[in-house]
Coordinates of C-alpha atoms in Angstrom, one line a residue:
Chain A
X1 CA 119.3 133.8 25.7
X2 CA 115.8 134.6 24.6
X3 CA 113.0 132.3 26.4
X4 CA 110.2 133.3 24.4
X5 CA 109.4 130.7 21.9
X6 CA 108.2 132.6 18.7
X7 CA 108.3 129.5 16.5
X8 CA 105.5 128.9 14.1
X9 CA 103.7 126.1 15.7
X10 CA 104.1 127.9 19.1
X11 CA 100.5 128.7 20.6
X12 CA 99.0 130.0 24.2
X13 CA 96.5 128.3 25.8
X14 CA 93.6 129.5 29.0
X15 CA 90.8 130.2 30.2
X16 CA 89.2 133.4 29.2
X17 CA 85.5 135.0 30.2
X18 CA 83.3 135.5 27.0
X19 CA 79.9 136.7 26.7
X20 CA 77.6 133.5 25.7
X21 CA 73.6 133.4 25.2
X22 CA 71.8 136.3 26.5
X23 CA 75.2 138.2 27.2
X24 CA 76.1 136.2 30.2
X25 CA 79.3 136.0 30.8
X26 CA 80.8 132.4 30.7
X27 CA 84.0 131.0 30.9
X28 CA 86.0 129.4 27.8
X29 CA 89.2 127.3 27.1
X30 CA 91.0 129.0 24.3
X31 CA 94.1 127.9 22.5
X32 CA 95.2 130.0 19.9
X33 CA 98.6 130.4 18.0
X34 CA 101.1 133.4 18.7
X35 CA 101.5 133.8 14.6
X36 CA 99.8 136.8 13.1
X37 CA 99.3 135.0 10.0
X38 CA 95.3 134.6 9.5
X39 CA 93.6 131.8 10.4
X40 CA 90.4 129.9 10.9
X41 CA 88.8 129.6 13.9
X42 CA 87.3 126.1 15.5
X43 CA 84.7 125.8 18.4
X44 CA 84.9 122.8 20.1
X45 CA 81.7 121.4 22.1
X46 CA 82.3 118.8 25.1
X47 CA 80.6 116.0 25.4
X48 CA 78.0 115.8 28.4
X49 CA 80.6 114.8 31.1
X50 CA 81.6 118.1 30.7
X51 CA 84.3 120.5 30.7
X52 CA 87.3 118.2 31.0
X53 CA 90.8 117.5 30.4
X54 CA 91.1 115.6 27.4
X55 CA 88.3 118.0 25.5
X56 CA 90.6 120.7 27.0
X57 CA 93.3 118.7 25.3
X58 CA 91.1 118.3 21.8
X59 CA 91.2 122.2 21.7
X60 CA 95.2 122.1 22.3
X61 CA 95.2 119.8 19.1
X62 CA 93.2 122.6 16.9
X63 CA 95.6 124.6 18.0
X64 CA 99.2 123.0 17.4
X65 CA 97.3 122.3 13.9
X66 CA 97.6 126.0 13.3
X67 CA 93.7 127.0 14.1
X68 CA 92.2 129.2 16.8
X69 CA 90.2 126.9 19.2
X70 CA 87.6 127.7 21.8
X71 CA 85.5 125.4 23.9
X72 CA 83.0 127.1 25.9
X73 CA 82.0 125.8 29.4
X74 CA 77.8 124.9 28.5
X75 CA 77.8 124.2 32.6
X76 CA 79.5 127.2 33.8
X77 CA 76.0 128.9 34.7
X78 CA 75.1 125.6 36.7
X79 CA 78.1 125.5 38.9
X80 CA 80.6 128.5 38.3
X81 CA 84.1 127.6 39.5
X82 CA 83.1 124.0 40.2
X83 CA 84.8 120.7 39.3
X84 CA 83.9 120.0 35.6
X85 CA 82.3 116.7 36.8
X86 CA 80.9 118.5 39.5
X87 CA 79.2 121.1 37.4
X88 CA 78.3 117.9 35.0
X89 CA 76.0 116.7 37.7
X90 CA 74.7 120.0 38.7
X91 CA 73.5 120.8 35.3
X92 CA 71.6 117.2 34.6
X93 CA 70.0 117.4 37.7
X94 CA 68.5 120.8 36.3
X95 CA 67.5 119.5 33.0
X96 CA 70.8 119.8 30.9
X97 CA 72.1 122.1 28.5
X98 CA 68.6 123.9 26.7
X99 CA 69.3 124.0 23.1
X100 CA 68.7 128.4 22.8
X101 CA 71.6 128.6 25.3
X102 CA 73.7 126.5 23.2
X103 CA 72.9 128.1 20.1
X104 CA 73.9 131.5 21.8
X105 CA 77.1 130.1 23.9
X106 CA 78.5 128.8 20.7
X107 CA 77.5 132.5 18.5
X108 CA 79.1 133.9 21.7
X109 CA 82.3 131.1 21.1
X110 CA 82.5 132.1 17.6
X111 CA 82.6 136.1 17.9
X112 CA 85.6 135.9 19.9
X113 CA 87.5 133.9 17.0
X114 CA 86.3 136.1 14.6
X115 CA 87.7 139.1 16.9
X116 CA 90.8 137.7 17.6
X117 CA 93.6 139.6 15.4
X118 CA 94.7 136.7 13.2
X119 CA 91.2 135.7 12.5
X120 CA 90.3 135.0 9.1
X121 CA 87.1 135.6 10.0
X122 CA 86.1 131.9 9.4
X123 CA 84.8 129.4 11.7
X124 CA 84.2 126.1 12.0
X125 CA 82.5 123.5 15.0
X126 CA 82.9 120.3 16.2
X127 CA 80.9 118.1 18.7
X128 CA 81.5 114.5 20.5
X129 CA 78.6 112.7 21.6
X130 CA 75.5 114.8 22.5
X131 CA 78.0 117.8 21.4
X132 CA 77.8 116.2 18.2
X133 CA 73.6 116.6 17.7
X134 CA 74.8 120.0 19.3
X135 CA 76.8 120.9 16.4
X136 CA 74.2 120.0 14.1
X137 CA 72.0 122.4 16.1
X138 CA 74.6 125.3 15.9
X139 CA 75.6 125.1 12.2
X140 CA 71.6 125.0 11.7
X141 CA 71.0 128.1 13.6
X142 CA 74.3 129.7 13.1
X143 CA 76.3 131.5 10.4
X144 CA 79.2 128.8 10.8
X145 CA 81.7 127.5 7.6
X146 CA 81.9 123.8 8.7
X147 CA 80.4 121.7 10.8
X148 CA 81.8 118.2 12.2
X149 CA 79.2 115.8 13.7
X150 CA 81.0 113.0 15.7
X151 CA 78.6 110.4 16.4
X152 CA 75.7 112.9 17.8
X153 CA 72.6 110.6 18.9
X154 CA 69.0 111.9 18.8
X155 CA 69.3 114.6 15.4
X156 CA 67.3 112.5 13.4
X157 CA 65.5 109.7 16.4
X158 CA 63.3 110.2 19.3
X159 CA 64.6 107.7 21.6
X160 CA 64.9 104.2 22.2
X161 CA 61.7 102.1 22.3
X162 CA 59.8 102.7 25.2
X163 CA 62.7 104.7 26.9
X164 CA 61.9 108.2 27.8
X165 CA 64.3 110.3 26.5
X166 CA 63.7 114.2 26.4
X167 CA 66.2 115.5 23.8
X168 CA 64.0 116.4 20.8
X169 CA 65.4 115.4 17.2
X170 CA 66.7 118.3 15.8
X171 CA 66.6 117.2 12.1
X172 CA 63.8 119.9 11.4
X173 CA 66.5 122.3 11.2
X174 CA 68.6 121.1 8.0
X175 CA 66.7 123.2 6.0
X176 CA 68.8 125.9 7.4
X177 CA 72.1 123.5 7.7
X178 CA 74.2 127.0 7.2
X179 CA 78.1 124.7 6.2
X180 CA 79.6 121.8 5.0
X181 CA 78.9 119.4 7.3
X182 CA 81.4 116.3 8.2
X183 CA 79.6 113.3 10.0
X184 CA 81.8 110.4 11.6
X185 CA 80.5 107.3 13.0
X186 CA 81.4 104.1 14.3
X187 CA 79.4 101.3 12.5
X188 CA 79.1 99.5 16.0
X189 CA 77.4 102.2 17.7
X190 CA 73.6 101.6 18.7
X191 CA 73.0 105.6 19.5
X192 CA 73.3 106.8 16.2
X193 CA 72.8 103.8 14.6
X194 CA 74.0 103.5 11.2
X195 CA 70.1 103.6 10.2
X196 CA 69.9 106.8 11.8
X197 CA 73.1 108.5 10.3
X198 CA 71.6 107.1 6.8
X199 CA 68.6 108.7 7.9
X200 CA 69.9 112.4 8.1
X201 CA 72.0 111.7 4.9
X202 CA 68.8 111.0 3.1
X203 CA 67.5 114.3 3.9
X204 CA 70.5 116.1 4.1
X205 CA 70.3 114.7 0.2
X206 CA 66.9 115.6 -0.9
X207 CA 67.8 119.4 0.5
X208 CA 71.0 119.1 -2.2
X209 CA 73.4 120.5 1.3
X210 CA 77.0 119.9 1.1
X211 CA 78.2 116.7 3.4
X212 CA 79.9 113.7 3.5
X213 CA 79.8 111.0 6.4
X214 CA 82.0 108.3 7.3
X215 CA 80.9 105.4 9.2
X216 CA 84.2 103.2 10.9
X217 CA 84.1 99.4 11.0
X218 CA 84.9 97.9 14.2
X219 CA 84.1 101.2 15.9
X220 CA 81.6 102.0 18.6
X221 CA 80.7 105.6 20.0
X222 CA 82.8 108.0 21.5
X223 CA 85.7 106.4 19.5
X224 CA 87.8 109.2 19.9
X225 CA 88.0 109.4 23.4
X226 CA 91.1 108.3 24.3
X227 CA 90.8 108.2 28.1
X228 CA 88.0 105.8 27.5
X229 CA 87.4 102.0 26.9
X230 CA 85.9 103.0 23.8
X231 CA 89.2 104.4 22.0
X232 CA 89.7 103.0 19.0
X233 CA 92.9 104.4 17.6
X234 CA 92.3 103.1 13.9
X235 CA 89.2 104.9 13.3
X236 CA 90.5 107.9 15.6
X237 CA 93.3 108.3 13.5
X238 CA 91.4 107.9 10.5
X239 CA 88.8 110.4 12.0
X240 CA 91.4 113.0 13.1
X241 CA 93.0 112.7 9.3
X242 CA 89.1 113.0 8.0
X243 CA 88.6 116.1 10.4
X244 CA 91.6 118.2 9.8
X245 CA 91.6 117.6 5.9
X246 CA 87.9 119.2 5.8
X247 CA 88.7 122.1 8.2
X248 CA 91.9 122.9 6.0
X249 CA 89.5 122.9 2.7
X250 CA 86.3 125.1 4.4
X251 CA 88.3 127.3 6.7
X252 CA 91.5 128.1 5.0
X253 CA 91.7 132.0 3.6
X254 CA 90.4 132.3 0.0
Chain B
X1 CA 74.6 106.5 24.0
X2 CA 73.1 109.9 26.4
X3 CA 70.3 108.9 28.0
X4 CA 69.8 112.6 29.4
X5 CA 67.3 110.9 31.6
X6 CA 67.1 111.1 36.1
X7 CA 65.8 109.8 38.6
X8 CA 65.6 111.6 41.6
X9 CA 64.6 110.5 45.4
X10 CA 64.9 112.8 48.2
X11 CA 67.5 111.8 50.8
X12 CA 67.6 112.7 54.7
X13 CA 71.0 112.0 55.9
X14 CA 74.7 112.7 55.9
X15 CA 77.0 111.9 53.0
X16 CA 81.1 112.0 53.4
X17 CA 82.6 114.4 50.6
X18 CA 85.5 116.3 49.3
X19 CA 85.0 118.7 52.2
X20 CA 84.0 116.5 54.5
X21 CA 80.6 115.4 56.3
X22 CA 77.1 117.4 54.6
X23 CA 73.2 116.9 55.0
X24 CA 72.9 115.0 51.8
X25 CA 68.7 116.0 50.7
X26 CA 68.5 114.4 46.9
X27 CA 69.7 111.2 45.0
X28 CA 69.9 111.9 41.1
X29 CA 70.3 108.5 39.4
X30 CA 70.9 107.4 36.1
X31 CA 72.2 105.6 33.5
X32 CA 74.6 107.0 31.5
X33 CA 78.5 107.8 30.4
X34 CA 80.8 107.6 33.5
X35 CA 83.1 110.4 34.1
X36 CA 85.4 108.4 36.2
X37 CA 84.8 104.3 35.5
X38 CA 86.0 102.6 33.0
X39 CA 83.0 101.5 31.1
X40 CA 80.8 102.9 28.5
X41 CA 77.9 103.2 30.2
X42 CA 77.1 103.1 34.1
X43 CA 74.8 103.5 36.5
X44 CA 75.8 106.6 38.7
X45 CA 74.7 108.1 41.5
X46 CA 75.3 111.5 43.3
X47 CA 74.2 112.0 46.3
X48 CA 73.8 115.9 46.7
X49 CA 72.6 118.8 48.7
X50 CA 71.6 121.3 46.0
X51 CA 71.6 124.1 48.7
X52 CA 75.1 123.7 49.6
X53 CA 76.1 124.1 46.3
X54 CA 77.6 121.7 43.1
X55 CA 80.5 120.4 45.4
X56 CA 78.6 119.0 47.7
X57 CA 78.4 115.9 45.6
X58 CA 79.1 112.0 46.4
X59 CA 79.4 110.5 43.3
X60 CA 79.3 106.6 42.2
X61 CA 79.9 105.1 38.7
X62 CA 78.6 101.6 39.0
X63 CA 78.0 98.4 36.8
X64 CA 74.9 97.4 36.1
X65 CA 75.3 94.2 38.6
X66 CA 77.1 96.0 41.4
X67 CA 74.2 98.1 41.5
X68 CA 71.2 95.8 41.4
X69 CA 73.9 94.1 44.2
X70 CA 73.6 97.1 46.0
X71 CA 70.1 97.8 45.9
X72 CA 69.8 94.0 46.8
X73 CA 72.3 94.9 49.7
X74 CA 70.3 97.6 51.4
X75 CA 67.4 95.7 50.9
X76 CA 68.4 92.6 52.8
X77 CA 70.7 94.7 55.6
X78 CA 66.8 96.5 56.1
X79 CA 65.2 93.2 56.5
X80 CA 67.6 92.1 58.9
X81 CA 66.9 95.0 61.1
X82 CA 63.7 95.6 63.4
X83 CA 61.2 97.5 61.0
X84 CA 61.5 101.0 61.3
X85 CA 65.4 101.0 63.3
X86 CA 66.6 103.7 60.9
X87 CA 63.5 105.1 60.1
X88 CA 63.2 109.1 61.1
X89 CA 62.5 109.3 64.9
X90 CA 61.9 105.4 64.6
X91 CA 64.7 104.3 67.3
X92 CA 62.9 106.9 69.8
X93 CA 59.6 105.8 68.8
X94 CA 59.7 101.8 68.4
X95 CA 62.7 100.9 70.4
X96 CA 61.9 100.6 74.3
X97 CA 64.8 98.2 75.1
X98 CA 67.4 101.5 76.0

């Protein structure tokens, strides 16, 4: 009996060292399917708590949908080989994740889907919570096909009144917004508001770029995360539907 | 919401980790998403010894409360002791009663 699945839906999954910003070497968590059939490719960007299980398991899900997924570790120069929490801590206490290394950890992300033999050569990124600003920042500063925004804080705001937050707004950049960019939101959360998410969609407007945001009643932030109190499976499921439908129209051959 | 903000306070003393007992030299604290707890946001704490590396790390994910509790804690369990008792060198130096 053959033990090799060679179904359709059947994909591989690791970790796999990739050159990121500056041509350091990193480390990444790919899941890719064993088809040859062409395909687009999907660079997933964790959430500051770092590079965990279920973002591991987000990058599974791109995956079992049929795309090529990579989710670079932005703390693996902090703390290589540590705990993803572990590294987490190590990288706050240094300042966090500086925007140019993103930038160049996710070009790094995306030229290994686009070299991957049943690349189609397009590719899209997502972010969750301050990987959400981040994948604004990428698809501004990037050749990228689509962009998905989930409930990113601090593109368009400063910070908080009288709190002294560092991140700088990064809203500068839409001139050079490079995709389609999806935004999802939960109409509860406080950090972005719904004032700020109208914000960006004003300018977004007045530049004439290609986006549509949806905002979820009766959800807060991080309302995907389904390890976390914040889960909430109606607008998840809504946002999944939302997320896969505009990967399948901007990163589909033709 | 990421605050992305930290407040540090260097530390003399021992902490208890996954590898057992370190020289723990730096508090980072702030208020941000737990890794671990169960809330949204959380007041968390490593205590740390940069030079030892990213491991050596106690971490704590606190509410709000149990953290002004515990500040309040270590406030009062100093006030009950003689001024300086855990102070560096302050047993040796205040302390004639051994």
């Amino acid at each position: 009996m053959n033990s090799n699945i060679d179904s359709a839906d059947a994909f591989t999954s690791g970790t796999v060292p990739l050159p990121g910003h500056d041509g350091d070497e990193i480390e990444a968590y790919v899941a890719r399917p064993l088809a040859a059939e062409h395909r687009g490719g999907v660079v997933v960007i964790h959430h500051m708590p770092g590079y965990d299980a279920p973002t591991k398991e987000i990058t599974r899900r791109f995956a079992a949908e049929g795309y090529n997924a990579v989710m670079p570790n932005l703390h693996f120069r902090d703390a290589p080989g540590a705990d993803p929490d572990d590294a987490a801590a190590a990288s706050r206490a240094r300042g966090g994740v500086p925007d140019a290394r993103l930038v160049g950890d996710v070009a790094g992300a995306a030229a290994h889907l686009r070299g991957l033999p049943n690349s189609n050569g397009k590719v899209g990124v997502i972010g969750f919570c301050s990987g959400g600003r981040q994948a604004f920042l990428a698809a501004c500063s990037l050749d990228l096909d689509a962009a998905v925004d989930c409930y990113g804080a601090f593109v368009t705001a400063h910070s908080p009144d009288g709190f002294p937050i560092t991140v700088r707004p990064v809203v500068g950049l839409a001139p050079g917004l490079s995709c389609p960019l999806l935004g999802l939101f939960g109409a509860d959360d406080k950090f972005p508001s719904p004032g700020e998410t109208a914000e960006l969609s004003a300018v977004l407007a007045e530049l004439g770029k290609e986006f549509e945001f949806h905002t979820y009643e009766g959800a807060g932030h991080a309302f995907f995360a389904v390890n976390r109190p914040a889960y909430q499976p109606e607008a998840a499921v809504a946002g999944w539907e939302r997320v896969l439908d505009f990967f399948g129209r901007h990163l589909s051959d033709g | 919401m990421c605050t992305h903000h930290t407040e540090f306070a260097p530390l003399e003393g021992s902490a208890k980790g996954r590898d057992g007992w370190f020289a723990v030299t730096q508090a980072a604290v702030y208020v941000d998403h737990p890794y671990h707890a169960q809330l949204e946001h959380s007041v968390n704490i490593d205590f740390t010894a940069p030079g030892l590396g990213p491991s050596a790390r106690v971490a704590v994910e606190l509410t709000e409360e149990s953290a002004r509790a515990l500040v309040g804690a270590i406030e009062a369990a100093l006030a009950a002791a003689p001024p300086g008792l855990a102070a560096k060198g302050g047993q040796s130096r205040n302390d004639t009663s051994l």
